[in-house]
Coordinates of N, CA, C and O in Angstrom, one line a residue:
V1 N 21.8 8.8 235.6 CA 22.4 9.7 234.7 C 21.5 11.0 234.6 O 20.3 10.9 234.4
N2 N 22.2 12.1 234.8 CA 21.4 13.3 234.9 C 21.3 14.0 233.5 O 21.8 13.5 232.5
K3 N 20.5 15.1 233.4 CA 20.2 15.7 232.2 C 21.5 16.3 231.5 O 21.6 16.2 230.3
D4 N 22.4 16.8 232.3 CA 23.6 17.4 231.7 C 24.5 16.3 231.0 O 25.0 16.5 230.0
T5 N 24.5 15.1 231.6 CA 25.3 14.0 231.0 C 24.6 13.6 229.7 O 25.3 13.4 228.7
R6 N 23.3 13.5 229.7 CA 22.6 13.1 228.5 C 22.8 14.2 227.4 O 23.0 13.8 226.3
L7 N 22.8 15.4 227.8 CA 23.0 16.5 226.8 C 24.4 16.4 226.3 O 24.6 16.5 225.0
D8 N 25.4 16.1 227.1 CA 26.8 16.0 226.6 C 26.9 14.8 225.6 O 27.6 15.0 224.6
V9 N 26.3 13.7 225.9 CA 26.3 12.6 225.0 C 25.7 12.9 223.7 O 26.2 12.6 222.6
L10 N 24.5 13.6 223.7 CA 23.9 14.0 222.5 C 24.7 14.9 221.6 O 24.8 14.8 220.4
L11 N 25.4 15.9 222.3 CA 26.2 16.8 221.6 C 27.5 16.1 221.0 O 27.9 16.5 219.9
I12 N 28.0 15.2 221.7 CA 29.1 14.4 221.1 C 28.7 13.6 219.9 O 29.4 13.7 218.9
L13 N 27.5 13.0 220.0 CA 27.0 12.3 218.8 C 26.7 13.2 217.6 O 27.0 12.9 216.5
A14 N 26.2 14.4 217.9 CA 26.0 15.4 216.9 C 27.3 15.8 216.2 O 27.4 16.0 215.0
N15 N 28.4 16.0 217.0 CA 29.7 16.3 216.4 C 30.2 15.2 215.6 O 30.8 15.4 214.5
V16 N 30.0 13.9 216.0 CA 30.5 12.8 215.2 C 29.7 12.7 213.9 O 30.3 12.5 212.8
A17 N 28.4 13.0 214.0 CA 27.6 12.9 212.8 C 27.9 14.1 211.8 O 27.5 14.0 210.6
R18 N 28.5 15.1 212.3 CA 28.9 16.2 211.4 C 29.9 15.8 210.3 O 29.9 16.3 209.2
N19 N 30.7 14.7 210.6 CA 31.7 14.2 209.7 C 31.0 13.7 208.4 O 29.9 13.1 208.5
S20 N 31.6 13.8 207.3 CA 31.0 13.3 206.0 C 31.3 11.8 205.8 O 30.8 11.2 204.9
D21 N 32.0 11.2 206.7 CA 32.3 9.7 206.6 C 31.0 8.9 206.9 O 30.4 9.0 208.0
E22 N 30.5 8.2 205.9 CA 29.2 7.5 206.0 C 29.3 6.4 207.1 O 28.3 6.1 207.7
F23 N 30.5 5.8 207.3 CA 30.6 4.8 208.3 C 30.3 5.3 209.7 O 29.6 4.7 210.5
Q24 N 30.9 6.6 210.0 CA 30.6 7.2 211.3 C 29.2 7.6 211.4 O 28.6 7.4 212.5
K25 N 28.6 8.1 210.4 CA 27.1 8.4 210.4 C 26.3 7.2 210.7 O 25.3 7.3 211.5
E26 N 26.6 6.1 210.1 CA 25.9 4.8 210.3 C 26.0 4.4 211.8 O 25.0 4.0 212.4
K27 N 27.2 4.6 212.4 CA 27.3 4.3 213.8 C 26.5 5.2 214.7 O 25.8 4.7 215.6
V28 N 26.4 6.4 214.3 CA 25.5 7.4 215.1 C 24.1 7.0 214.9 O 23.3 6.9 215.9
R29 N 23.6 6.6 213.7 CA 22.3 6.2 213.5 C 21.9 4.9 214.4 O 20.8 4.8 214.9
K30 N 22.9 4.0 214.5 CA 22.7 2.8 215.3 C 22.5 3.2 216.8 O 21.7 2.7 217.5
V31 N 23.4 4.1 217.3 CA 23.2 4.6 218.7 C 21.9 5.3 218.9 O 21.2 5.1 219.9
L32 N 21.4 6.0 217.9 CA 20.2 6.7 218.0 C 19.0 5.8 218.2 O 18.0 6.1 218.9
S33 N 19.1 4.6 217.7 CA 18.0 3.6 217.9 C 17.8 3.3 219.4 O 16.7 3.0 219.8
G34 N 18.9 3.4 220.1 CA 18.8 3.1 221.6 C 18.4 4.3 222.4 O 17.9 4.2 223.5
V35 N 18.7 5.5 221.8 CA 18.4 6.8 222.5 C 16.9 7.2 222.3 O 16.4 7.9 223.1
T36 N 16.3 6.7 221.2 CA 15.0 7.1 220.9 C 14.0 6.9 222.0 O 13.2 7.8 222.3
S37 N 14.0 5.8 222.7 CA 13.0 5.6 223.7 C 13.2 6.5 224.9 O 12.3 7.1 225.4
F38 N 14.5 6.8 225.2 CA 14.7 7.8 226.3 C 14.2 9.2 225.9 O 13.5 9.8 226.6
F39 N 14.4 9.6 224.6 CA 14.0 10.9 224.2 C 12.5 11.0 224.1 O 12.0 12.0 224.5
E40 N 11.8 9.9 223.7 CA 10.4 10.0 223.7 C 9.8 10.1 225.1 O 8.9 10.9 225.3
N41 N 10.4 9.4 226.0 CA 9.9 9.5 227.4 C 10.2 10.9 228.0 O 9.4 11.5 228.7
F42 N 11.4 11.4 227.6 CA 11.7 12.8 228.1 C 10.7 13.8 227.5 O 10.3 14.7 228.3
V43 N 10.4 13.7 226.2 CA 9.5 14.7 225.6 C 8.1 14.6 226.3 O 7.5 15.6 226.6
E44 N 7.6 13.4 226.5 CA 6.3 13.2 227.2 C 6.4 13.9 228.6 O 5.4 14.5 229.0
K45 N 7.5 13.7 229.3 CA 7.6 14.2 230.7 C 7.6 15.8 230.6 O 7.0 16.5 231.4
M46 N 8.4 16.3 229.6 CA 8.5 17.8 229.5 C 7.2 18.4 229.1 O 6.9 19.5 229.5
E47 N 6.4 17.7 228.3 CA 5.1 18.3 227.9 C 4.2 18.4 229.0 O 3.3 19.3 229.1
G48 N 4.3 17.6 230.1 CA 3.5 17.7 231.2 C 4.1 18.6 232.3 O 3.4 18.9 233.3
S49 N 5.3 19.1 232.1 CA 5.9 20.0 233.1 C 5.5 21.4 232.9 O 5.1 21.9 231.9
P50 N 5.6 22.2 234.0 CA 5.3 23.6 233.9 C 6.2 24.3 232.9 O 7.4 24.0 232.8
S51 N 5.7 25.4 232.3 CA 6.5 26.2 231.4 C 6.5 27.6 231.9 O 5.7 28.0 232.7
R52 N 7.4 28.4 231.2 CA 7.4 29.8 231.5 C 6.8 30.6 230.4 O 7.3 30.5 229.3
H53 N 5.7 31.3 230.6 CA 5.1 32.1 229.6 C 4.7 31.3 228.4 O 4.8 31.7 227.2
G54 N 4.3 30.0 228.6 CA 3.9 29.1 227.5 C 5.0 28.5 226.7 O 4.7 27.9 225.7
K55 N 6.2 28.8 227.1 CA 7.4 28.2 226.4 C 8.1 27.2 227.2 O 8.1 27.3 228.4
R56 N 8.7 26.2 226.5 CA 9.5 25.2 227.2 C 10.6 25.9 228.0 O 11.3 26.8 227.5
V57 N 10.9 25.4 229.2 CA 11.9 26.0 230.0 C 13.3 25.5 229.6 O 14.2 26.3 229.5
N58 N 13.5 24.3 229.3 CA 14.8 23.8 229.0 C 14.8 23.0 227.6 O 14.7 21.8 227.6
P59 N 15.0 23.7 226.5 CA 14.9 23.1 225.2 C 16.2 22.5 224.7 O 16.3 22.0 223.6
E60 N 17.3 22.5 225.6 CA 18.6 22.0 225.1 C 18.6 20.6 224.6 O 19.2 20.3 223.5
L61 N 17.9 19.7 225.2 CA 17.9 18.3 224.8 C 17.1 18.2 223.4 O 17.5 17.4 222.6
H62 N 16.1 19.0 223.3 CA 15.3 19.0 222.0 C 16.2 19.5 220.9 O 16.3 18.9 219.8
K63 N 17.0 20.6 221.1 CA 17.8 21.1 220.1 C 19.0 20.1 219.8 O 19.3 19.9 218.6
A64 N 19.5 19.5 220.8 CA 20.6 18.5 220.5 C 20.1 17.3 219.7 O 20.8 16.9 218.8
M65 N 18.9 16.8 220.0 CA 18.4 15.7 219.3 C 18.1 16.1 217.8 O 18.4 15.3 216.9
L66 N 17.5 17.3 217.6 CA 17.2 17.7 216.3 C 18.5 17.9 215.5 O 18.6 17.5 214.3
L67 N 19.6 18.4 216.1 CA 20.9 18.5 215.5 C 21.4 17.2 215.0 O 21.9 17.0 213.9
I68 N 21.4 16.2 215.9 CA 21.8 14.9 215.6 C 21.0 14.3 214.4 O 21.6 13.8 213.4
L69 N 19.7 14.4 214.5 CA 18.9 13.8 213.4 C 19.2 14.5 212.1 O 19.3 13.8 211.0
A70 N 19.4 15.8 212.1 CA 19.6 16.5 210.8 C 21.0 16.1 210.3 O 21.1 15.9 209.1
R71 N 22.0 16.0 211.1 CA 23.3 15.6 210.7 C 23.4 14.1 210.3 O 24.1 13.8 209.3
A72 N 22.9 13.3 211.1 CA 23.0 11.8 210.8 C 22.3 11.4 209.5 O 22.7 10.5 208.9
F73 N 21.2 12.1 209.2 CA 20.4 11.7 208.1 C 20.5 12.7 206.9 O 19.7 12.7 206.0
D74 N 21.5 13.6 207.0 CA 21.7 14.6 206.0 C 20.4 15.4 205.6 O 20.1 15.7 204.5
Y75 N 19.6 15.7 206.7 CA 18.4 16.4 206.4 C 18.6 17.9 206.5 O 19.2 18.4 207.4
K76 N 18.1 18.6 205.5 CA 18.2 20.1 205.5 C 16.8 20.7 205.8 O 15.9 20.5 205.1
L77 N 16.8 21.4 207.0 CA 15.5 22.0 207.4 C 15.3 23.3 206.7 O 16.2 24.1 206.5
K78 N 14.1 23.4 206.2 CA 13.7 24.7 205.7 C 13.3 25.6 206.9 O 13.0 25.1 207.9
T79 N 13.3 26.9 206.6 CA 13.0 27.9 207.7 C 11.6 27.6 208.3 O 11.4 27.6 209.5
E80 N 10.6 27.3 207.4 CA 9.3 27.1 207.9 C 9.2 25.8 208.8 O 8.4 25.7 209.7
D81 N 10.0 24.8 208.4 CA 10.0 23.5 209.2 C 10.6 23.8 210.6 O 10.0 23.3 211.6
L82 N 11.6 24.6 210.6 CA 12.3 24.9 211.9 C 11.3 25.7 212.8 O 11.2 25.5 214.0
L83 N 10.6 26.7 212.2 CA 9.7 27.5 213.0 C 8.5 26.6 213.5 O 8.1 26.8 214.6
E84 N 8.1 25.7 212.7 CA 7.0 24.8 213.1 C 7.5 23.9 214.3 O 6.8 23.7 215.3
L85 N 8.7 23.4 214.2 CA 9.2 22.5 215.3 C 9.4 23.3 216.6 O 9.3 22.7 217.6
T86 N 9.7 24.6 216.5 CA 9.9 25.4 217.7 C 8.7 26.2 218.1 O 8.7 27.0 218.9
G87 N 7.5 25.8 217.5 CA 6.3 26.5 217.9 C 6.2 27.9 217.6 O 5.6 28.7 218.2
G88 N 7.0 28.3 216.5 CA 7.0 29.7 216.1 C 7.9 30.6 216.9 O 8.0 31.8 216.7
D89 N 8.7 30.0 217.8 CA 9.6 30.8 218.6 C 10.9 31.1 217.8 O 11.8 30.3 217.6
R90 N 10.9 32.3 217.2 CA 12.0 32.7 216.3 C 13.4 32.7 217.0 O 14.4 32.3 216.5
R91 N 13.4 33.1 218.3 CA 14.7 33.1 219.0 C 15.2 31.7 219.2 O 16.4 31.4 219.0
L92 N 14.4 30.8 219.6 CA 14.8 29.4 219.7 C 15.2 28.8 218.4 O 16.2 28.0 218.3
A93 N 14.4 29.1 217.4 CA 14.7 28.6 216.0 C 16.1 29.0 215.6 O 16.9 28.3 215.0

């Protein structure tokens, strides 16, 4: 499975988690428990990969996972939280 397929799946899950139906959100949370190990491995791999001007080259998977987590767990990020997560990169935030 390539990166684009994984990104598509994460975005589909994020859209399902957008729904206010708690049953659907619970299903997304259950799926997340299986995706967590993939995402952790991916982050470790990305941290060791080359970057452009000190910034991550492909943050799409990071953004999709953050979106799912925020929607599935009804988490509201503060601006300072988002800036911290993006390493101060305002454009990415």
